[in-house]
Short mmCIF file of C-alpha atoms in Angstrom, two decimals:
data_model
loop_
_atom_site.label_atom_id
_atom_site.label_comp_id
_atom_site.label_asym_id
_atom_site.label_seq_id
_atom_site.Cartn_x
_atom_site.Cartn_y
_atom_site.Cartn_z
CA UNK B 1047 0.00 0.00 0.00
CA UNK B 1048 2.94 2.14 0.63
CA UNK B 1049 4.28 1.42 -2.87
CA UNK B 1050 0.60 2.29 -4.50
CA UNK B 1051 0.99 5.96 -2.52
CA UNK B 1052 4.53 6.15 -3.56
CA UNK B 1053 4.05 5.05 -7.03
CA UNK B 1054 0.94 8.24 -7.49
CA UNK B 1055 3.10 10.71 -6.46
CA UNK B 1056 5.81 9.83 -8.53
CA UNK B 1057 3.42 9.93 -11.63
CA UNK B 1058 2.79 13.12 -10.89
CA UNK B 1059 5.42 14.86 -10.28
CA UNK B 1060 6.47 13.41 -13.54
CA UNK B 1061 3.65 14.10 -15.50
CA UNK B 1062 4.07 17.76 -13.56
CA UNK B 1063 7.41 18.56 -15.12
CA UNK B 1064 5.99 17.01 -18.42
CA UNK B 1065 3.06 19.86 -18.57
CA UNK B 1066 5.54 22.48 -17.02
CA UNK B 1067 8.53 22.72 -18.21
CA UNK B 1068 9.68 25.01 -15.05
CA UNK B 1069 8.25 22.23 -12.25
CA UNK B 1070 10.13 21.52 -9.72
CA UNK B 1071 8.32 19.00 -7.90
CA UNK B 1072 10.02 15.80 -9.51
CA UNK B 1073 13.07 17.20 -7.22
CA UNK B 1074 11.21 14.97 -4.30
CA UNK B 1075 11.93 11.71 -6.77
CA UNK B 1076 15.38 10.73 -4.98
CA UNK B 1077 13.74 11.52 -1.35
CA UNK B 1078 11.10 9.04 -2.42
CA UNK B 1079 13.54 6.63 -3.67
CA UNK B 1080 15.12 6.10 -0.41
CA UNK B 1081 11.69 5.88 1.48
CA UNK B 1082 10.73 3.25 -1.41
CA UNK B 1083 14.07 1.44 -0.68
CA UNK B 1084 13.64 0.91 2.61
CA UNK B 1085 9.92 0.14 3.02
CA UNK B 1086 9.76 -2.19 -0.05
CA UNK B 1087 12.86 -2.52 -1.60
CA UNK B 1088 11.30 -4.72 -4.64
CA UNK B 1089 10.07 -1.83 -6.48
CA UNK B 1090 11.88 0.87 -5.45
CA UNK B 1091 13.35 0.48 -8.91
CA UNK B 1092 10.58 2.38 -10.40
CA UNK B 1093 10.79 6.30 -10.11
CA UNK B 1094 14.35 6.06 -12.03
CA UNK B 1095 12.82 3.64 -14.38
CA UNK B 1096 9.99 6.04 -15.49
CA UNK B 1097 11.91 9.11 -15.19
CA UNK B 1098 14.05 6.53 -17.89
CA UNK B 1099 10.65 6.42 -20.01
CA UNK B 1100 9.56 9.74 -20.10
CA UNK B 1101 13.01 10.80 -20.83
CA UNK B 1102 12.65 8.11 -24.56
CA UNK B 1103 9.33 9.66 -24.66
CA UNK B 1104 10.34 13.17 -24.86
CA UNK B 1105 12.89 12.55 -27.76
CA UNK B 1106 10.30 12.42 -30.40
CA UNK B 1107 8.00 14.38 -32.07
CA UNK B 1108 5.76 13.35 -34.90
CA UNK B 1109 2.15 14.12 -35.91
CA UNK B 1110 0.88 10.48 -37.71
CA UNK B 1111 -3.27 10.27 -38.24
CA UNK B 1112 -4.48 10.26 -34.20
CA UNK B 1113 -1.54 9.81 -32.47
CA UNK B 1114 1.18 12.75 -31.61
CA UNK B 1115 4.55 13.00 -30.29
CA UNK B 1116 5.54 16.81 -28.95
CA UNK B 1117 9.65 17.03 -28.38
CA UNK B 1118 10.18 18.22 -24.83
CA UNK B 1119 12.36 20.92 -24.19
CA UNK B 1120 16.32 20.51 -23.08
CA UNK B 1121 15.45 21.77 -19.95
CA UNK B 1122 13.22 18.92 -18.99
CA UNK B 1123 15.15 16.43 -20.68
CA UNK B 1124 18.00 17.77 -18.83
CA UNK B 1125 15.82 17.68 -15.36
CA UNK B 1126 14.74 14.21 -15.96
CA UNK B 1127 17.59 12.93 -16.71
CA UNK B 1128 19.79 14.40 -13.49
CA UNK B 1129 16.90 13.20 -11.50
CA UNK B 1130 17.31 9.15 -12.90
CA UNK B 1131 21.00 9.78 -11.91
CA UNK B 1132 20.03 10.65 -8.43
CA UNK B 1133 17.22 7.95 -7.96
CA UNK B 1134 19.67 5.46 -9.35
CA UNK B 1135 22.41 6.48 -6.54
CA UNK B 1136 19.16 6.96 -3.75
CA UNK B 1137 17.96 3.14 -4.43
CA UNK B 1138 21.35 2.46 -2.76
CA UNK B 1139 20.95 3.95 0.26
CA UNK B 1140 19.51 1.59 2.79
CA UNK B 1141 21.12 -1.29 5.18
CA UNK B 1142 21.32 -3.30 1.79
CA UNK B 1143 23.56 -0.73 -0.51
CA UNK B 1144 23.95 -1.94 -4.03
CA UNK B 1145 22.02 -5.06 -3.28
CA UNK B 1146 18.96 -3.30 -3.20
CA UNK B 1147 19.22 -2.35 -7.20
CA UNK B 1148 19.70 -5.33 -8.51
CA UNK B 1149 17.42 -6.95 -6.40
CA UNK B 1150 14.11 -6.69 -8.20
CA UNK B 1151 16.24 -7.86 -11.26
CA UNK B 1152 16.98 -10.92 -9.36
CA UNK B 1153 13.91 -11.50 -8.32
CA UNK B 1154 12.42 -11.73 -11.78
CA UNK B 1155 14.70 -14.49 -12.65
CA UNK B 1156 13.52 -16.73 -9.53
CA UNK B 1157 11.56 -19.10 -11.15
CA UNK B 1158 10.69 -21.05 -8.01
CA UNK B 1159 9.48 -17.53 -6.30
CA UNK B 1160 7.51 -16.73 -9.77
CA UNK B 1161 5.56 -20.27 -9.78
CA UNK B 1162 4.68 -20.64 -6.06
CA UNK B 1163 3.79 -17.27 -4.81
CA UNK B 1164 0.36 -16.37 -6.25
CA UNK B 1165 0.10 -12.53 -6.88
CA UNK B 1166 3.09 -13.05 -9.37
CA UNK B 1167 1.40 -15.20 -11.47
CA UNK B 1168 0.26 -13.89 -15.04
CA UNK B 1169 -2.88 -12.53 -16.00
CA UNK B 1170 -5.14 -15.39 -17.61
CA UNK B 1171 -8.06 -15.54 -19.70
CA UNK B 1172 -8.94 -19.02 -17.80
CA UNK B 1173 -8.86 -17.20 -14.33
CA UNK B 1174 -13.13 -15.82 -14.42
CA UNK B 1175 -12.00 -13.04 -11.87
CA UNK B 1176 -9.09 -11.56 -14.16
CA UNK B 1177 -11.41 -10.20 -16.08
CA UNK B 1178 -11.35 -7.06 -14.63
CA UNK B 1179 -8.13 -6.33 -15.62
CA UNK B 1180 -9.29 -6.98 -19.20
CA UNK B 1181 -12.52 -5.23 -19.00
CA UNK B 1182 -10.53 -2.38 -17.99
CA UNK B 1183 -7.79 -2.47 -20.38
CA UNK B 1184 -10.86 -3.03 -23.18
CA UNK B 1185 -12.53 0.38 -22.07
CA UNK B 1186 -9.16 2.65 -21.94
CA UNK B 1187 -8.22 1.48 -25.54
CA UNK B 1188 -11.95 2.50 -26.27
CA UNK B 1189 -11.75 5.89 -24.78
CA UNK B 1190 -8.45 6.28 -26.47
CA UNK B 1191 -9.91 5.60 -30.39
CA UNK B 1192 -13.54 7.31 -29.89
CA UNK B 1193 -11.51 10.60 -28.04
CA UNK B 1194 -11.99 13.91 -30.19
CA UNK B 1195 -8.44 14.83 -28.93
CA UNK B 1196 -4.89 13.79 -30.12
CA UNK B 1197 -3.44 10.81 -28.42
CA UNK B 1198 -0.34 11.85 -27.36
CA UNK B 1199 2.61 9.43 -28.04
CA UNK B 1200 3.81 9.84 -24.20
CA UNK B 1201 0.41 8.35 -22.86
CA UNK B 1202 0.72 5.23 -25.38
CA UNK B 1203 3.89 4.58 -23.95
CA UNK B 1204 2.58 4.35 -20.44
CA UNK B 1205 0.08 2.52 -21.55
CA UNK B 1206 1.85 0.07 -23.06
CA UNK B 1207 4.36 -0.37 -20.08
CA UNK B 1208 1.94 -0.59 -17.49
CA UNK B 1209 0.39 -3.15 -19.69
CA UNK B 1210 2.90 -5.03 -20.14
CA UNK B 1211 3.26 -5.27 -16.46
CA UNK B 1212 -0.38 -6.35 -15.54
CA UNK B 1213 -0.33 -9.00 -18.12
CA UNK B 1214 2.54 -10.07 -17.06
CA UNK B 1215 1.55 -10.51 -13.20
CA UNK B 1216 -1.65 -9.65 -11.65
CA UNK B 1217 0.39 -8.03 -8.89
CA UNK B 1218 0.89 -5.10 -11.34
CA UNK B 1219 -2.66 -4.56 -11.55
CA UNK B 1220 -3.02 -1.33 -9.73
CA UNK B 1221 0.22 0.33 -11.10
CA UNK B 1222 -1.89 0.32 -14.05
CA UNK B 1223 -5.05 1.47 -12.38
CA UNK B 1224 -2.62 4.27 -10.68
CA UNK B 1225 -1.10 5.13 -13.71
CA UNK B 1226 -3.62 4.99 -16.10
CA UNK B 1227 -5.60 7.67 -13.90
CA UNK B 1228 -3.39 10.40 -14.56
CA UNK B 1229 -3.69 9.71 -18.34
CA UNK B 1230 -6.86 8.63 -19.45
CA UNK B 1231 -9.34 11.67 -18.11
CA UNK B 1232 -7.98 14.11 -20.77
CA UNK B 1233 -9.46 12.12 -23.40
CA UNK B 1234 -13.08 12.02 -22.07
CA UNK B 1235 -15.49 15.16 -22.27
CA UNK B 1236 -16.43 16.77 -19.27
CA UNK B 1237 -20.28 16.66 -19.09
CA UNK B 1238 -23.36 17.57 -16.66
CA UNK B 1239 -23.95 15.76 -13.96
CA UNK B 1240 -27.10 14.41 -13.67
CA UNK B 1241 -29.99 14.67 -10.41
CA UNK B 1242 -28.82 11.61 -8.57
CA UNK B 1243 -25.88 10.97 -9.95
CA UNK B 1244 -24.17 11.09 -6.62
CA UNK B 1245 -26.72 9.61 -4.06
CA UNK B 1246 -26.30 6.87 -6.60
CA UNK B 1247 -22.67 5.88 -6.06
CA UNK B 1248 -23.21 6.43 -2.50
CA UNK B 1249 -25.67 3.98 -2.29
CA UNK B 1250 -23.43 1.82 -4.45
CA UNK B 1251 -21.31 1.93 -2.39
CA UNK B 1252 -23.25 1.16 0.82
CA UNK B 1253 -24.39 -1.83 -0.53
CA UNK B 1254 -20.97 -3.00 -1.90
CA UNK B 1255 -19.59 -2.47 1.73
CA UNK B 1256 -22.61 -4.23 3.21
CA UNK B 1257 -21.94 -7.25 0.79
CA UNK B 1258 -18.64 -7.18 1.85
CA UNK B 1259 -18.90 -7.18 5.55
CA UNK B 1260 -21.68 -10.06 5.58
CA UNK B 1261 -19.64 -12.17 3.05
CA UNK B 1262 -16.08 -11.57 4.54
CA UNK B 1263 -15.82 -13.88 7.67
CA UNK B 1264 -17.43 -16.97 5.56
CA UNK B 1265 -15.05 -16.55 3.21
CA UNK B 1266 -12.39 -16.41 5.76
CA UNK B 1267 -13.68 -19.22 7.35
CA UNK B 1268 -14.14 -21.60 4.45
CA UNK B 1269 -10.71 -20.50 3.42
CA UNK B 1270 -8.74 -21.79 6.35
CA UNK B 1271 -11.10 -25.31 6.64
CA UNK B 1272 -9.89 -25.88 3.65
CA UNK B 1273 -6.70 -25.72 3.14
CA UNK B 1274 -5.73 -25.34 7.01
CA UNK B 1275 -7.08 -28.11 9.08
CA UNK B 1276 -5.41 -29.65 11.72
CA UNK B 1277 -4.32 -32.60 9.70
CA UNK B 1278 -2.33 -29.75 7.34
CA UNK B 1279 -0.72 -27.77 10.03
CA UNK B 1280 0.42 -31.25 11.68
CA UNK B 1281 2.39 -31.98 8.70
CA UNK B 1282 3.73 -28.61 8.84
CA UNK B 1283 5.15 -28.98 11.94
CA UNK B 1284 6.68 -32.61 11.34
CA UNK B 1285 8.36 -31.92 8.08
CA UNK B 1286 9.82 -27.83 9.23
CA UNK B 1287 10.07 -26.58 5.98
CA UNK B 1288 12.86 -23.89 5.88
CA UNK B 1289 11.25 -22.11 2.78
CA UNK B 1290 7.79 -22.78 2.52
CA UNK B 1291 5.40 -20.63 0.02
CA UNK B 1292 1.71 -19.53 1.11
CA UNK B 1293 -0.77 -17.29 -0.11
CA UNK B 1294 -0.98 -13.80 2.03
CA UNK B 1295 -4.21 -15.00 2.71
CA UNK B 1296 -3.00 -17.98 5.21
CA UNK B 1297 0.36 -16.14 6.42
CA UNK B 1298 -0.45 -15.21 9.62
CA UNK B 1299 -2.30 -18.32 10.35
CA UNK B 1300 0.64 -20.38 9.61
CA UNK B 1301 3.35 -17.99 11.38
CA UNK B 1302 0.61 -17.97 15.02
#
């Protein structure tokens, strides 16, 4: 959750300095950095790695049918650029040092981690609940083509990363929900809102929270008599596995 929070301000202070060219908020990048680094070290990678993409992004310009590329000026190529140099030295300040950076790197290539733990397994069309994620990547690209405006070439870039990322493992899911809501509101109209537009969503919302709240301990429940009885936990104990993988959803059952 700390990552999510860290992650939105990092878009925008990017996407600040990519509006205004005289912004000085992506300055707070490297002091970010080393909170990321030492809170959750596995993706504290990230602020030098998009201040890498919009710095690619800003190299371009180009006008082709809908989509268009604007060349940003030297002094914000100049300012993202310093600031990936800092980020990359910031990621290395933390009880770790230059383990830290290549750490998520690492990571990646554990194929043991990649197969066991769920949240880094790949977005599926066989898994009924992912989609979601495709329902949502379905109406973005439709906002995108049915938008009076220009798509600009920097958006289709994020898009595509952040993409890439939540197909790749459905723990990337909300950097593209994050991400994508800087981006995608410029391309929609602003319109009236209707009489009862909000009393609406708040009684959406009610209900969803009621559902939740009546549904939530059963689930709980059902969860841990099924895959944590007795006979399980017994086993467990006997055999004292040195590594063993779990869900989140069972972690503190099996540390008590």
């Amino acid at each position: 959750m700390i990552s999510f929070s860290l992650l939105a301000l990092t878009i925008s202070f990017l996407y600040d300095l990519y509006k205004n060219e005289d912004s000085k908020k992506i300055y707070f990048l490297p002091l970010i950095t080393i909170i990321w680094a030492n809170v959750h070290g596995g993706s504290s990678n990230l602020p030098y790695l998009f201040c890498l993409i919009f710095l690619i992004g800003g190299l371009f310009s180009f006008r082709k049918k809908k989509i268009e590329a604007k060349r940003m000026t030297k002094k914000q190529l100049l300012k993202y650029f310093v600031v990936m140099i800092l980020c990359i030295l910031c990621v290395c300040i933390n009880l770790h040092g230059f383990k830290m950076f290549i750490y998520p790197y690492l990571n990646m290539l554990d194929a043991t981690m990649l197969s066991n733990i769920s949240e880094w397994r790949g977005t599926s069309l066989s898994e009924v609940y992912h989609y979601i994620y495709f329902i949502f990547l379905i109406i973005i690209v439709m906002i995108f083509l049915f938008s009076d405006k220009k798509i600009e070439f920097m958006d289709l870039i994020l898009f595509g990363v952040v993409t890439y990322l939540g197909l790749k493992s459905i723990r990337f899911w909300f950097y593209t929900y994050i991400v994508m809501s800087y981006i995608i509101f410029f391309y929609i109209k602003e319109r009236k809102i209707d009489k009862g537009t909000f009393e609406s969503i708040m009684l959406l919302c009610v209900i969803l929270v009621g559902m939740f709240i009546v549904n939530i301990k059963s689930a709980i429940d059902s969860k841990y008599q099924k895959f944590l009885n007795s006979e399980v936990i017994e086993i467990i104990k006997k055999e004292n596995p040195k590594r063993l993988f779990n869900m989140y959803d069972y972690g503190g059952e099996l540390i008590y």
